[in-house]
Every structure is written in structure tokens, then in C-alpha cells.
Short mmCIF file of C-alpha atoms in Angstrom, two decimals:
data_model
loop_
_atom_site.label_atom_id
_atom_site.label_comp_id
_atom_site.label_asym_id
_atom_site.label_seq_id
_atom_site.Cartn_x
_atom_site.Cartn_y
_atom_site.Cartn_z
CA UNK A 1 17.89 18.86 -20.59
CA UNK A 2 14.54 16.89 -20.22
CA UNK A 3 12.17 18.41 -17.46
CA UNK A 4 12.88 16.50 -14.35
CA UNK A 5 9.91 14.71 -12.53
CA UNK A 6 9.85 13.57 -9.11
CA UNK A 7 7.94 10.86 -7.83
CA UNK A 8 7.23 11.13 -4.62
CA UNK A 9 6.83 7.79 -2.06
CA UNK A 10 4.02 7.74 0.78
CA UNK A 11 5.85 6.20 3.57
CA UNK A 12 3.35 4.00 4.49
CA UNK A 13 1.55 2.47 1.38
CA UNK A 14 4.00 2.57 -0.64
CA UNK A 15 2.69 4.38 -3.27
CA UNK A 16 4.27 7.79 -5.34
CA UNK A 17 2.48 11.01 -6.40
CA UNK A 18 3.79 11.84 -10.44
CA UNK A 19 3.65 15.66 -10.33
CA UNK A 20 0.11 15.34 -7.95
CA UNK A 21 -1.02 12.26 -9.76
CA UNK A 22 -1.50 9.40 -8.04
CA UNK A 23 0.82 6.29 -8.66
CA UNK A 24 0.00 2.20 -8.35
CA UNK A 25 1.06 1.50 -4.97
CA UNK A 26 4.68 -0.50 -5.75
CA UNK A 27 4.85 -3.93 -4.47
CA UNK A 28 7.20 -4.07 -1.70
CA UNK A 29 6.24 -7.73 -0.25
CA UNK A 30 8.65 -10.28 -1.06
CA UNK A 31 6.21 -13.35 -1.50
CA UNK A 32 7.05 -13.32 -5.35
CA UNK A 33 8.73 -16.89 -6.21
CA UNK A 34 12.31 -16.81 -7.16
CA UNK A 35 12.21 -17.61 -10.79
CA UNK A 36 11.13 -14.63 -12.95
CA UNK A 37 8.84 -15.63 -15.58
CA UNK A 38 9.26 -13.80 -19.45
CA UNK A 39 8.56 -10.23 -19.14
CA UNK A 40 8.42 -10.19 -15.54
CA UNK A 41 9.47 -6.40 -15.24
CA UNK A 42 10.43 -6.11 -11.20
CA UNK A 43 13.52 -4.14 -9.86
CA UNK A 44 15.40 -4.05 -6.91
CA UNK A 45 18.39 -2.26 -6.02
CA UNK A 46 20.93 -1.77 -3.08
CA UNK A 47 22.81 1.10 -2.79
CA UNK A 48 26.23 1.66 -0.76
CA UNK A 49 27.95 4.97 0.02
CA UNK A 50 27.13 8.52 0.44
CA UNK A 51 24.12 10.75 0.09
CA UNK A 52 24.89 11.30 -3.09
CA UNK A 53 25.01 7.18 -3.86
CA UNK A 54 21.15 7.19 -2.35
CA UNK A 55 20.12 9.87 -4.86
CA UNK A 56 21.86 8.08 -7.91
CA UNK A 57 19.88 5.49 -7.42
CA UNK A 58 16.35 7.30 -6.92
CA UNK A 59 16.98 9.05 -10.14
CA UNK A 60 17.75 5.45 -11.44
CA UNK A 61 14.59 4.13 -9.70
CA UNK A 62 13.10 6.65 -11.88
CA UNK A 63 13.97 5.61 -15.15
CA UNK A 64 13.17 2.11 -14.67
CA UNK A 65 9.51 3.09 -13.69
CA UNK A 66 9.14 5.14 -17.03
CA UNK A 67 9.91 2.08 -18.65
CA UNK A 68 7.28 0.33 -17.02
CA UNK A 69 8.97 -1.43 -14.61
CA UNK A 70 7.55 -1.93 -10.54
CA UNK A 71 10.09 -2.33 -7.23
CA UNK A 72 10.46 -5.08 -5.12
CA UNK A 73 11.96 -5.10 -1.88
CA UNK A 74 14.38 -8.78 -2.19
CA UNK A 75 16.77 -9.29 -4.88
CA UNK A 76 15.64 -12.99 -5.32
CA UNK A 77 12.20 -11.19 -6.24
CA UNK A 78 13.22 -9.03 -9.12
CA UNK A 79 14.13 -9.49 -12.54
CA UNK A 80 16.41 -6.47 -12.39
CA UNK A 81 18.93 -6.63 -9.93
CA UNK A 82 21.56 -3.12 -10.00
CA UNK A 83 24.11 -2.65 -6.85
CA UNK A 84 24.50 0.95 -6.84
CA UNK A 85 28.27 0.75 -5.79
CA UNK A 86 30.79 2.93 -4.18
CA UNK A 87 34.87 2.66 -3.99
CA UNK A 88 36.05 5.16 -1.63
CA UNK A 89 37.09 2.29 0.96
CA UNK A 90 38.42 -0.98 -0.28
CA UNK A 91 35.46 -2.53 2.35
CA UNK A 92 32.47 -0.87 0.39
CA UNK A 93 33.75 -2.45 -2.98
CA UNK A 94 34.55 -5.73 -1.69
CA UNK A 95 31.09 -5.71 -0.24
CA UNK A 96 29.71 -5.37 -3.98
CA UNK A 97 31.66 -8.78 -4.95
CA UNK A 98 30.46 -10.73 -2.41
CA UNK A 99 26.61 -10.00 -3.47
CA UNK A 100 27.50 -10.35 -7.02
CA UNK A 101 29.53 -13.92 -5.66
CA UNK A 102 25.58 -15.05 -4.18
CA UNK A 103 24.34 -15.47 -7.74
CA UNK A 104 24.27 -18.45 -10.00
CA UNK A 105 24.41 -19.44 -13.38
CA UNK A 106 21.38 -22.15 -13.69
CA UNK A 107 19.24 -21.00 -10.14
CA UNK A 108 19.46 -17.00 -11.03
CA UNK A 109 19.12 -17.94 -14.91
CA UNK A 110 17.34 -15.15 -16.79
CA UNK A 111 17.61 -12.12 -14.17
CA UNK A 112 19.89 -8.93 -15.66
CA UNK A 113 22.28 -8.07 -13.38
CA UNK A 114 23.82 -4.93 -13.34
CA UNK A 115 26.70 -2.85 -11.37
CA UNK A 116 26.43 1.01 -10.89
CA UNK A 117 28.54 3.56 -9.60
CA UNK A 118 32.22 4.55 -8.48
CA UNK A 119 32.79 0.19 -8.24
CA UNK A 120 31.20 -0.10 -11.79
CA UNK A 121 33.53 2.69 -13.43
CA UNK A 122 36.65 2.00 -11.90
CA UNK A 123 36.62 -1.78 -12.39
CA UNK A 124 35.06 -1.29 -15.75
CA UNK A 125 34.36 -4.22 -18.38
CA UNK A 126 36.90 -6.37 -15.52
CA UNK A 127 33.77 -6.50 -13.34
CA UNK A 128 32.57 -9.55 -16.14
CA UNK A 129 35.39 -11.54 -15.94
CA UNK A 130 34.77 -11.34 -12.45
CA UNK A 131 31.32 -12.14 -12.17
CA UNK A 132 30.40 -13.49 -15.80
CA UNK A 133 26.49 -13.48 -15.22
CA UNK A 134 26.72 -9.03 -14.89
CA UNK A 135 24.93 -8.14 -17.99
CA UNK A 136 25.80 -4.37 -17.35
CA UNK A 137 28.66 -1.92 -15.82
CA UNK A 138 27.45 1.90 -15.94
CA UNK A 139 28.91 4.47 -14.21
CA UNK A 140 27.35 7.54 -12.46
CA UNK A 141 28.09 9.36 -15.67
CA UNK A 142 25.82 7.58 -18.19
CA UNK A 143 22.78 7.41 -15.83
CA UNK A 144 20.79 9.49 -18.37
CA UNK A 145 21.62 6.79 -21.08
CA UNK A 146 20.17 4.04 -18.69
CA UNK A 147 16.66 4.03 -21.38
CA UNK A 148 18.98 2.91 -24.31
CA UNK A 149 21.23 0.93 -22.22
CA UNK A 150 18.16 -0.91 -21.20
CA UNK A 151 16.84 -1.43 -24.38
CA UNK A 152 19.77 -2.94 -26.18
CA UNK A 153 19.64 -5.65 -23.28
CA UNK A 154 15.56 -5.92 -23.53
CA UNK A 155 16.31 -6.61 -27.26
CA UNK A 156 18.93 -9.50 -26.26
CA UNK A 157 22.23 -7.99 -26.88
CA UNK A 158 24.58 -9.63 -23.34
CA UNK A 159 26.58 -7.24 -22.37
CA UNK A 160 26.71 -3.22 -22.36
CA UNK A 161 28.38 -0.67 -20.18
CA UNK A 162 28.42 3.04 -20.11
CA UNK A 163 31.74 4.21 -18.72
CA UNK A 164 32.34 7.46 -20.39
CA UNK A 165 33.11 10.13 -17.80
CA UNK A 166 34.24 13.23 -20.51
CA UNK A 167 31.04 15.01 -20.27
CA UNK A 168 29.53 17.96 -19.82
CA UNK A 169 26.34 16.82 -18.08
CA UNK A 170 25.27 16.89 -14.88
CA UNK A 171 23.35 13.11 -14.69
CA UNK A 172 20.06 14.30 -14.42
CA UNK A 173 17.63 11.86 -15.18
CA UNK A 174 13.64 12.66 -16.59
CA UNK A 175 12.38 11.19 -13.58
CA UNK A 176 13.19 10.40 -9.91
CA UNK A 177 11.86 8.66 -7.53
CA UNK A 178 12.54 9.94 -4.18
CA UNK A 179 12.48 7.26 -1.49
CA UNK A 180 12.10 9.85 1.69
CA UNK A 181 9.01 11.48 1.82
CA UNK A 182 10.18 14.20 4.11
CA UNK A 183 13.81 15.27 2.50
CA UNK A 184 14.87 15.71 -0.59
CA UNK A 185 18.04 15.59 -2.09
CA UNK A 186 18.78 17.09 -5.64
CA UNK A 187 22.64 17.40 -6.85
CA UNK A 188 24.01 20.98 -7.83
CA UNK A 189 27.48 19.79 -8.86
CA UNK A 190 29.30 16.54 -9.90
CA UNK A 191 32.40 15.38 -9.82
CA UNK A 192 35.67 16.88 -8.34
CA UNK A 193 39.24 18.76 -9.16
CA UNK A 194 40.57 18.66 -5.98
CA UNK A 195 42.84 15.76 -6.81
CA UNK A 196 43.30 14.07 -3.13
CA UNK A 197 46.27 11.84 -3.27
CA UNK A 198 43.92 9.02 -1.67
CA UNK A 199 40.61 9.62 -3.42
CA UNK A 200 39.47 7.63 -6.36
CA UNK A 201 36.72 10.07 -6.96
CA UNK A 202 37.76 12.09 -9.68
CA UNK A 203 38.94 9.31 -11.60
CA UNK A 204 35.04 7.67 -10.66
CA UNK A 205 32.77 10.49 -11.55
CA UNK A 206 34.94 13.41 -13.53
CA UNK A 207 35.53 16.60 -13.06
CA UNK A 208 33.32 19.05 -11.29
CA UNK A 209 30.35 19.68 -13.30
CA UNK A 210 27.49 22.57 -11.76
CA UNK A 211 24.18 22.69 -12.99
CA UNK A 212 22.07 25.84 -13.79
CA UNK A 213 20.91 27.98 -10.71
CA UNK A 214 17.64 28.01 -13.05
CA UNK A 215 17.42 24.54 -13.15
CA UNK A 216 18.40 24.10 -9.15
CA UNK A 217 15.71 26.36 -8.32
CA UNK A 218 13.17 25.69 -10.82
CA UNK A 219 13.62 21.35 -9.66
CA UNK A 220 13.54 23.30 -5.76
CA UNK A 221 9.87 25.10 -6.40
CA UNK A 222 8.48 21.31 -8.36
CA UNK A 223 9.78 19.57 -4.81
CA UNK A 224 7.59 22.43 -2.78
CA UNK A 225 4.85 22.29 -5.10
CA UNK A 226 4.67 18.34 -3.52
CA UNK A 227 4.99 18.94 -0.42
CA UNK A 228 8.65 18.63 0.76
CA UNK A 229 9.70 21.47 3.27
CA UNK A 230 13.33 20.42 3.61
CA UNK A 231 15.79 19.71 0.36
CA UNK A 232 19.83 18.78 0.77
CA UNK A 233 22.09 20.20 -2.17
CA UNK A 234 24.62 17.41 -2.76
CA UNK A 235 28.29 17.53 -4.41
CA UNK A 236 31.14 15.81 -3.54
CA UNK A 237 32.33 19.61 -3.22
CA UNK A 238 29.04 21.22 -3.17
CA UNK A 239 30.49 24.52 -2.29
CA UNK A 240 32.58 24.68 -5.42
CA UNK A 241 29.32 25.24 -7.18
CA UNK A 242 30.41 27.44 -10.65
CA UNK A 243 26.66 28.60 -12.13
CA UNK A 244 27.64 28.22 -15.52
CA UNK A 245 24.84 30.45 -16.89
CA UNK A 246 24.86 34.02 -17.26
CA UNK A 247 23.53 34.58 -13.90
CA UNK A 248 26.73 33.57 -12.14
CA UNK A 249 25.08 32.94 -9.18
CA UNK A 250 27.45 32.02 -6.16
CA UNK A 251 26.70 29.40 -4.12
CA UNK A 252 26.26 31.45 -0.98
CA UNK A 253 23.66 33.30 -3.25
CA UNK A 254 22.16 30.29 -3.91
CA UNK A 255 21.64 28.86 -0.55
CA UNK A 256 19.58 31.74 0.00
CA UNK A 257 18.08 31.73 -3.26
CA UNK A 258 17.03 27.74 -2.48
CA UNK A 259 15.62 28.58 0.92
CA UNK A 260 13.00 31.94 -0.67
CA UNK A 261 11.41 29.33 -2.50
CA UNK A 262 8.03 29.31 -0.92
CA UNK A 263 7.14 25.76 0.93
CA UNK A 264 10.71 25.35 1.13
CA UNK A 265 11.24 25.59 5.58
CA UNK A 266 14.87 24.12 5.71
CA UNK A 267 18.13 23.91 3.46
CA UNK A 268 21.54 21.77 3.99
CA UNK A 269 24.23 21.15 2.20
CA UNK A 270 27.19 18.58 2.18
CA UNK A 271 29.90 18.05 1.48
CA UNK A 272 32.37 21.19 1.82
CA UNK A 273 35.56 21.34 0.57
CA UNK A 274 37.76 23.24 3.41
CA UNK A 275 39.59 25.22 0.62
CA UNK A 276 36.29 26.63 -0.90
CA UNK A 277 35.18 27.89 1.98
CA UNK A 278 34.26 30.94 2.81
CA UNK A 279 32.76 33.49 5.64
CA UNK A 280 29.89 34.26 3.07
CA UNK A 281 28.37 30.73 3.63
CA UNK A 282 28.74 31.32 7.44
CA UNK A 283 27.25 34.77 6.96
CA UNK A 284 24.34 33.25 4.70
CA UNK A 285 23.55 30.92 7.64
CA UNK A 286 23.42 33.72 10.40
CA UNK A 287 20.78 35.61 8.33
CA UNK A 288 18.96 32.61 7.05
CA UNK A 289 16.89 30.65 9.79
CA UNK A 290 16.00 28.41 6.85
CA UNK A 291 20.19 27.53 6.11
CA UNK A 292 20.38 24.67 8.64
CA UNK A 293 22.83 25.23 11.06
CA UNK A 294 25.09 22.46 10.11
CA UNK A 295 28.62 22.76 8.52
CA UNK A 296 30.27 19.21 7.45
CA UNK A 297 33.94 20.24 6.69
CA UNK A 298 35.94 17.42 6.47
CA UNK A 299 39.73 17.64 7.86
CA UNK A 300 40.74 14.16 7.27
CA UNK A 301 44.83 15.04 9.45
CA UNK A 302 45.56 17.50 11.86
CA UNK A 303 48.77 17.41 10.67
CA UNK A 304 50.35 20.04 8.06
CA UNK A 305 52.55 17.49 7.10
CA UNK A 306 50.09 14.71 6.37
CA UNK A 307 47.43 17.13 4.86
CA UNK A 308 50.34 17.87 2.10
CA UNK A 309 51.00 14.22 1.37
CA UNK A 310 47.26 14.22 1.02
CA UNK A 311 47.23 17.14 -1.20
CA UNK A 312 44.77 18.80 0.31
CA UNK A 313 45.59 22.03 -0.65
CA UNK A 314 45.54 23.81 2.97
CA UNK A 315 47.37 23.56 6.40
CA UNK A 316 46.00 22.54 9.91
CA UNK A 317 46.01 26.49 10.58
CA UNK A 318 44.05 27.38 7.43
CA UNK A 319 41.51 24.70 8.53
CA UNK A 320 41.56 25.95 12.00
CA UNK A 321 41.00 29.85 10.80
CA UNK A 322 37.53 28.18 9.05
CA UNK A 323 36.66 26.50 12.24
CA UNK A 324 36.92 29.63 14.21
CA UNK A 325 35.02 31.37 11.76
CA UNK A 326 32.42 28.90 11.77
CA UNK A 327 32.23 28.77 16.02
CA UNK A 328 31.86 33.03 15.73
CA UNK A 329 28.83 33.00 14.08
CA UNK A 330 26.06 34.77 15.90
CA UNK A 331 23.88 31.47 15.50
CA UNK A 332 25.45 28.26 17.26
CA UNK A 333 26.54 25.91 14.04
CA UNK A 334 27.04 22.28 14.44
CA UNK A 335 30.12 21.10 13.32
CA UNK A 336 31.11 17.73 11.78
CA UNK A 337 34.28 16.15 10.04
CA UNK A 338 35.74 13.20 7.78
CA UNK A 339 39.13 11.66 9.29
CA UNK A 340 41.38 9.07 7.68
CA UNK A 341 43.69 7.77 10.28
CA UNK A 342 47.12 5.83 8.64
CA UNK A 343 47.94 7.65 5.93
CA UNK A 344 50.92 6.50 4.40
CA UNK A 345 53.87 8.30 6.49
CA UNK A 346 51.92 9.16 9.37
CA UNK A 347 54.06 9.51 12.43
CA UNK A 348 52.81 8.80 15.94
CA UNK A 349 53.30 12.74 16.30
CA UNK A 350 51.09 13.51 13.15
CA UNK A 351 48.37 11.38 15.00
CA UNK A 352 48.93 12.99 17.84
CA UNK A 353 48.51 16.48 16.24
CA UNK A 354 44.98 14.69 14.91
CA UNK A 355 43.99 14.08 18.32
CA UNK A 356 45.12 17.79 19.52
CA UNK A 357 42.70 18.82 16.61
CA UNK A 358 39.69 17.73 18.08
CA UNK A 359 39.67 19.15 21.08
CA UNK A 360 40.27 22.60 19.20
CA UNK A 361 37.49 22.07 16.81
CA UNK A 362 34.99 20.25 19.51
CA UNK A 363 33.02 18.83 16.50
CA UNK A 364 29.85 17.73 17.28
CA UNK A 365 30.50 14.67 15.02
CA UNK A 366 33.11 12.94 13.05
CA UNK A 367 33.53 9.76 10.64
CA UNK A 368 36.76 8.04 10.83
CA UNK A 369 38.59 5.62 8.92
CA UNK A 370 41.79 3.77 8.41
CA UNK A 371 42.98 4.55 5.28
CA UNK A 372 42.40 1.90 2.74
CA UNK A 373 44.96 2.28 -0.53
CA UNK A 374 42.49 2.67 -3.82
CA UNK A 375 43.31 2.10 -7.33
CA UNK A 376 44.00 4.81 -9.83
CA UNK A 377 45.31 7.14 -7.03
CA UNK A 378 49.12 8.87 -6.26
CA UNK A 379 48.59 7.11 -2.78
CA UNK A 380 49.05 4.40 -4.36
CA UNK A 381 52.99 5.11 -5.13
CA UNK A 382 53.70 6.00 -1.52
CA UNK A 383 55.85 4.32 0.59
CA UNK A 384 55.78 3.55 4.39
CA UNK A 385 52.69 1.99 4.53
CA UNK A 386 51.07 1.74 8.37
CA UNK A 387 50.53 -1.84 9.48
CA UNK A 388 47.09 -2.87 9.89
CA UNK A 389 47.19 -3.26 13.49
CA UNK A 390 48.33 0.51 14.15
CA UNK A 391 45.87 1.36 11.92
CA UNK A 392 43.61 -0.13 14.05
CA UNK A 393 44.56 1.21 17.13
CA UNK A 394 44.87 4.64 16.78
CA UNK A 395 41.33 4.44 15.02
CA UNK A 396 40.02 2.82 18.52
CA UNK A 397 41.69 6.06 20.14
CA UNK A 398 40.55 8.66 18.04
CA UNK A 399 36.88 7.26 18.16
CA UNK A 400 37.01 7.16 21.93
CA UNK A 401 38.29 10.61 22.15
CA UNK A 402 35.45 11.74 19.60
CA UNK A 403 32.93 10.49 21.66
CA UNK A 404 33.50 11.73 24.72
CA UNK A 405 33.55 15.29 22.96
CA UNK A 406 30.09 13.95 21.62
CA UNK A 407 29.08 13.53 24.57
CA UNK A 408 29.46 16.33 26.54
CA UNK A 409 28.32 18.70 23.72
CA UNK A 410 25.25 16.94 23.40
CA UNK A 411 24.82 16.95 27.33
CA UNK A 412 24.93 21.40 26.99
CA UNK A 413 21.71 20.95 25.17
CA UNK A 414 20.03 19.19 28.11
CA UNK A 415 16.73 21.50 28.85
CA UNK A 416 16.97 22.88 25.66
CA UNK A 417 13.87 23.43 23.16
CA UNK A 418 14.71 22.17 19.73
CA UNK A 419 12.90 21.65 16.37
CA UNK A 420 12.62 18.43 15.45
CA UNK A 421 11.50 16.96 11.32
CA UNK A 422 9.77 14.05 12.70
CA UNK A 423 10.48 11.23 10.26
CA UNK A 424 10.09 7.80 12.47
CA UNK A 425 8.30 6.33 14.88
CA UNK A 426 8.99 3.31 16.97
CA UNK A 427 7.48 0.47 17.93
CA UNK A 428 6.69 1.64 20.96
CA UNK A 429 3.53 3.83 21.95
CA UNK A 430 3.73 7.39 21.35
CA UNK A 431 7.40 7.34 20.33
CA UNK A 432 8.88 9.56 17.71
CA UNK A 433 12.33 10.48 15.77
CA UNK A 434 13.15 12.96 13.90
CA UNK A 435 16.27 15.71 13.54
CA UNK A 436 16.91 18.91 14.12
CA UNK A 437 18.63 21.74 12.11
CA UNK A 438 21.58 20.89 13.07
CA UNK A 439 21.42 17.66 12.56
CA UNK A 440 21.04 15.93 15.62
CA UNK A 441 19.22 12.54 15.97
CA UNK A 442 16.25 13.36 18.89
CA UNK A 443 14.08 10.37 20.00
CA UNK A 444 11.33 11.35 21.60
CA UNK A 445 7.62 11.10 23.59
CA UNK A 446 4.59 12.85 22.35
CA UNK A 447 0.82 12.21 23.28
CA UNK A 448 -0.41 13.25 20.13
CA UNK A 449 -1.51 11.62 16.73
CA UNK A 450 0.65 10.66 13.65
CA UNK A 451 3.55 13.43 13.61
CA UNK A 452 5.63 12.15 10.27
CA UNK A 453 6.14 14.65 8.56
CA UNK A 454 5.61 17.67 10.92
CA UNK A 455 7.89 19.96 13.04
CA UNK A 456 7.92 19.31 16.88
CA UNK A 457 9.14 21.82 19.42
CA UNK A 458 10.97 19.05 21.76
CA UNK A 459 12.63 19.86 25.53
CA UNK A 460 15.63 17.75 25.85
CA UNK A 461 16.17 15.61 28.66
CA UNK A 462 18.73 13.45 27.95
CA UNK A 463 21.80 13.07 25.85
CA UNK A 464 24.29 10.35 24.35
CA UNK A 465 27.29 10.47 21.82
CA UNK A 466 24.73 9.99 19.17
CA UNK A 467 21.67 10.95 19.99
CA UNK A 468 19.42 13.07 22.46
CA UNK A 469 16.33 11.99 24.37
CA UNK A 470 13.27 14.24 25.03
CA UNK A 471 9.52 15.00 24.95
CA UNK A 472 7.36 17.53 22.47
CA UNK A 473 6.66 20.55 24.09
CA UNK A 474 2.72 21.00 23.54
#
């Protein structure tokens, strides 16, 4: 595998460091005119999804720069247009259409427009039918073959994909460019085996793939080396990290391994798969200050019944006996879920059994959805379909109940001192944002200078459902 480079964005100007070199400032104004001239060699892409989405397309970001290309902020600007897709929901991938629906044949003549992603390879070579004027479909698989993908269109062929998913790599590209100066994400495993009766994913992005703890670590000490303090190890199951070298390293070991790395002042991870894990990752974060104290361990039914239709692979009690092992930590660990609401079967008692689940589990925050029926999935052979409406309604009910639990567990940190990763600041004198270990959203006063970038000691004064309120402790 090619060494990996990271380019590195100043939030303000614009510009990247290359491994401590200084890049061109990339033009992010969007005064260019709409046609693009011959050669013009702007880019622009939009990304939908997960974490993991934003990080495909830095490392794609990346390529295109080798290749000489610059970023621009407004599709209508660029001569490169990609939509980084994603197909969990029926929503996200209908969103993709309707900005591929916006371009036309004689006014958009002459740009290369391409779709990315989960959309890209489950609709495959389908997606030009659709939309004719797509010059490429590439999945998250063939990301490192973007260069020659690129050049067979730059030397006029019309159409090329890259949909092959029966690999052994782990889409690391020679060069990313990281969009948040603060955090950095960097993938340790790709793809998935769990098989979810709903989820499109493995059929998407393969099966689960881990990288090298050498070459997790080695990309880890390259991030310090420019500056980052904080990195977030992705997967769509990033605690069924496998080290397939020789070293074997678990991915408890790991964690811990990630946060000795010198420079290197916090570590997350997301997302967990529930039936990987174990009371070594909860023990790594009790004698770890560096492990954030955030857990995301998505549930998705309190209901036995439902969570085998899902195939999830473990009851409502075996999810519970994580929980509890999670809330007995010597270190208070914030505690967030995924919930699909109207699975196919579910009873008004198997909803019910949802909502009795959150009040036992008290997350601290939760992202719900109906359930949307995807292609290429068992779901789709089930019968008893919910209607819409109830669909609907119990999502209203279950987001209610969520946020008042929200709220009051933000309210117990009222007077608190947290550490806050400032990485915002408003429009409004002296006004900051930033989060805190355990992943809270904390807006907040300070008379001092610029603080992007730094770590604030905050009081906390007030709370929401969201978000807390406070001012830096000086």
C-alpha cells in the first residue's frame, strides 16, 4: 500500500499543509462563471451519510488534488461534479436523484459528472439510464482506482464505473485531504458480516476488511506530527477490528495503542456492533483518560422478537447486560443509540417494549428512523408491512420520549466543569463551540482571543436536549 498523505485544511484561509509544506490556498468563492472552459480542472463534491461517507470523500478530495485539480465550493463552479452517496434510507438516495435531475444536457455541457458511494454501487451502470449525462458510477471499493478511472475519462472514453466489491483492500487512498482541522478521522475496518435483514451495507461496501495496526498507528503518529490532538477510528463495525498481521492486535489493544501516540490527547470510535462488544473496551476507557468517554451502541428494537426478524444476532437482555456494563464503569460514559421504528411485523407491544428500553438505558442520545425497505436485502421478502402513518407516529413518540431523557441528563451536568475541543465560533462576540469527551455539543462565552483549536475548561450553566450552555473557566 502507497504511503498515505494527509493534507491538512486551515479553517480560515483555506489553505492545506502537505506533510508541513505549505499548499495554494484552494478557491472556495463561487464567482467562477458557469460554463467551464477546456481544461478547467475545478471539483466540487457533496457528500451524504455517515462519518465514514465524510472521510470517503476527503480521501477522494485527495486524489483529485494529486492530479492537479483545485476545489470549489458550488457545483455550477466546477468541472468535476461527484455526489458522494449513501443508501441506508430510501430518503438519502432519492436525495442523490434529484441533484443529478438539476443538470442539463446543452447548459451543463462539458462538466463530468460522477456518483460515489453505497447509491453508486447498488444502482450500478442503472444510475445512466437514469441520468444519461453521469459519466461515472464508483463505489467505495474502487476509490484507490479513482487516478485511472480519471484518466480514461480525461482521455475521452464516456462512461466508466468501478463496482467491484471482492477485494481485499481497505480503500486507502495516497492522499487525503482532511476537511476538519481539529479531528481526524482515519478508517480501521470496512465493510460488514453482520448480515442485518434491513441493511444494504454489506451488499454496498463488502465484507469486513481491517487494516494493519502498523499502518493505523503509523497514519495516527503522521496526523500528530501535523498537529491534530483528537482522531475518530471509523467502521461500520469498528469494534470487529481483526489485525490481520502477525501482531494480532485487538482492538481494545489498539485503542490504547492509538491514544500512546504522542500529540495524540483524545480517541473515539464509532460505530459498535452490540454483539462484538466487550467489557475490555469499557475497561480500556476507565484506564485511558485519552479513550473518550463515549459508547455509540446501536439497539435499533427493544424487542427480542423484532431484533430476530432483524437478525441482529442478540436479545433485548444481551443488549441490556452491555448497557449495564457500560453504566458500571468507574468513569461516567455517555451513551448513544440507532433505532428503526416499523420494522416489518412490529406489534404495538414490540414498540412498546422500545419505549420501555429507553428509560432502562437513559441514553444520552439516540437517532431514530422509520424503517425504509432497501434493495438487495431479506427485509425485502417480509410481509406485514407498517403503514406509513404508524410509522410516523410512533416515531413522533419515541422522539418525544428521547428527549425528555435528553433533557434531564443534560440538566445533571448543570455546574459542572467540562473540557471542551473548541471548533466554532459564532457570530456573536466572544462566543465559542466546541465538544466534550463525551460528546456533548457546549456553546459557550469566553473573554479571551481566538480559541479554535484549543481545550477550554467550561462551567455549565445551562442545558437543552441537544446541547449545553456555559462559560470558560479562566
Amino acid at each position: 500500500m502507497p504511503e498515505a498523505i494527509d493534507v491538512r485544511l486551515d479553517s480560515l484561509t483555506g489553505a492545506g499543509t502537505l506533510r508541513g509544506l505549505r499548499l495554494p490556498p484552494t478557491p472556495l468563492d463561487a464567482s467562477q462563471s458557469k460554463a467551464c472552459p477546456p481544461g478547467d480542472r475545478t471539483f466540487y463534491i457533496e457528500t451524504f451519510g455517515c462519518q465514514m461517507n465524510v472521510h470517503d470523500s476527503e480521501k477522494v478530495a485527495g486524489v483529485l488534488l494529486r492530479r492537479g485539480y483545485r476545489q470549489v465550493q458550488r457545483p455550477d463552479s466546477a468541472a468535476v461534479v461527484f455526489y458522494n452517496t449513501c443508501s441506508i434510507r430510501e430518503k438519502a438516495a432519492q436525495k442523490v436523484f434529484s441533484r443529478l435531475g438539476a443538470f442539463r444536457a446543452g447548459q451543463d455541457a462539458g462538466k463530468l459528472v460522477g456518483v460515489l458511494g453505497c447509491v453508486a454501487q447498488q444502482e450500478g451502470e442503472q444510475i445512466f439510464e437514469r441520468a444519461p449525462w453521469v459519466r461515472l458510477v464508483c463505489g467505495s471499493a474502487s476509490y484507490r482506482k479513482l487516478p485511472e478511472l480519471l484518466a480514461q475519462l480525461e482521455a475521452g472514453q464516456r462512461r466508466v464505473t468501478g463496482l467491484e466489491t471482492d477485494t481485499e483492500e481497505t480503500f486507502e487512498t495516497e492522499l487525503t485531504r482532511r476537511e476538519n482541522p481539529y479531528r481526524a478521522y482515519l478508517t480501521i475496518i470496512e465493510g460488514c458480516d453482520k448480515a442485518c435483514a434491513y441493511c444494504v451495507v454489506p451488499f454496498t461496501r463488502g465484507p469486513e476488511r481491517s487494516r494493519s495496526s502498523a499502518s493505523i498507528l503509523q497514519e495516527v503518529r503522521q496526523l500528530a506530527d501535523v498537529g491534530y490532538t483528537e482522531v475518530q477510528l471509523l467502521g461500520q463495525t469498528v469494534n470487529s477490528y481483526r489485525d490481520p498481521s502477525p501482531r494480532r492486535m485487538s482492538f481494545a489493544e489498539l485503542l490504547v495503542a492509538t491514544s500512546d501516540v504522542q500529540g495524540i490527547r483524545r480517541v473515539r470510535f464509532t460505530t459498535s456492533h452490540p454483539r462484538d462488544f466487550h467489557h475490555e473496551i469499557v475497561e480500556a476507557i476507565d484506564a485511558v483518560p485519552a479513550l473518550c468517554d463515549h459508547v455509540h451502541l446501536p439497539v435499533q428494537s427493544g424487542s427480542t422478537r423484532v431484533l430476530g426478524a432483524m437478525q441482529r444476532g442478540y436479545t433485548r437482555e444481551e443488549y441490556l447486560e452491555k448497557v449495564a456494563m457500560i453504566r458500571a464503569a468507574r468513569r461516567p460514559i455517555s451513551l448513544t443509540t440507532d433505532i428503526i421504528v416499523g420494522f416489518p411485523g412490529e406489534t404495538q407491544e414490540d414498540f412498546e417494549q422500545t419505549l420501555s428500553l429507553l428509560e432502562v438505558a437513559q441514553y444520552d442520545g439516540a437517532f431514530s428512523f422509520k424503517y425504509s425497505l432497501r434493495p438487495n436485502t431479506p427485509a425485502q421478502a417480509m410481509a406485514d408491512p407498517i403503514p406509513e402513518e404508524e410509522k410516523g407516529r410512533r416515531l413522533a413518540v419515541l422522539q418525544e420520549r428521547q428527549r425528555q431523557i435528553q433533557t434531564a441528563r443534560n440538566e445533571a451536568l448543570v455546574g459542572e466543569t467540562l473540557e471542551v475541543l473548541v471548533d466554532g465560533e459564532s457570530r456573536r462576540l466572544d462566543q465559542w463551540t466546541g465538544r466534550t469527551s463525551s460528546n456533548r455539543v457546549v456553546n459557550f462565552t469566553s473573554p479571551q482571543g481566538t480559541l479554535l483549536g484549543d481545550y477550554a475548561q467550561v462551567r455549565v450553566t445551562r442545558a437543552g436536549p441537544n446541547s449545553l450552555v456555559g462559560e470558560q473557566v479562566i
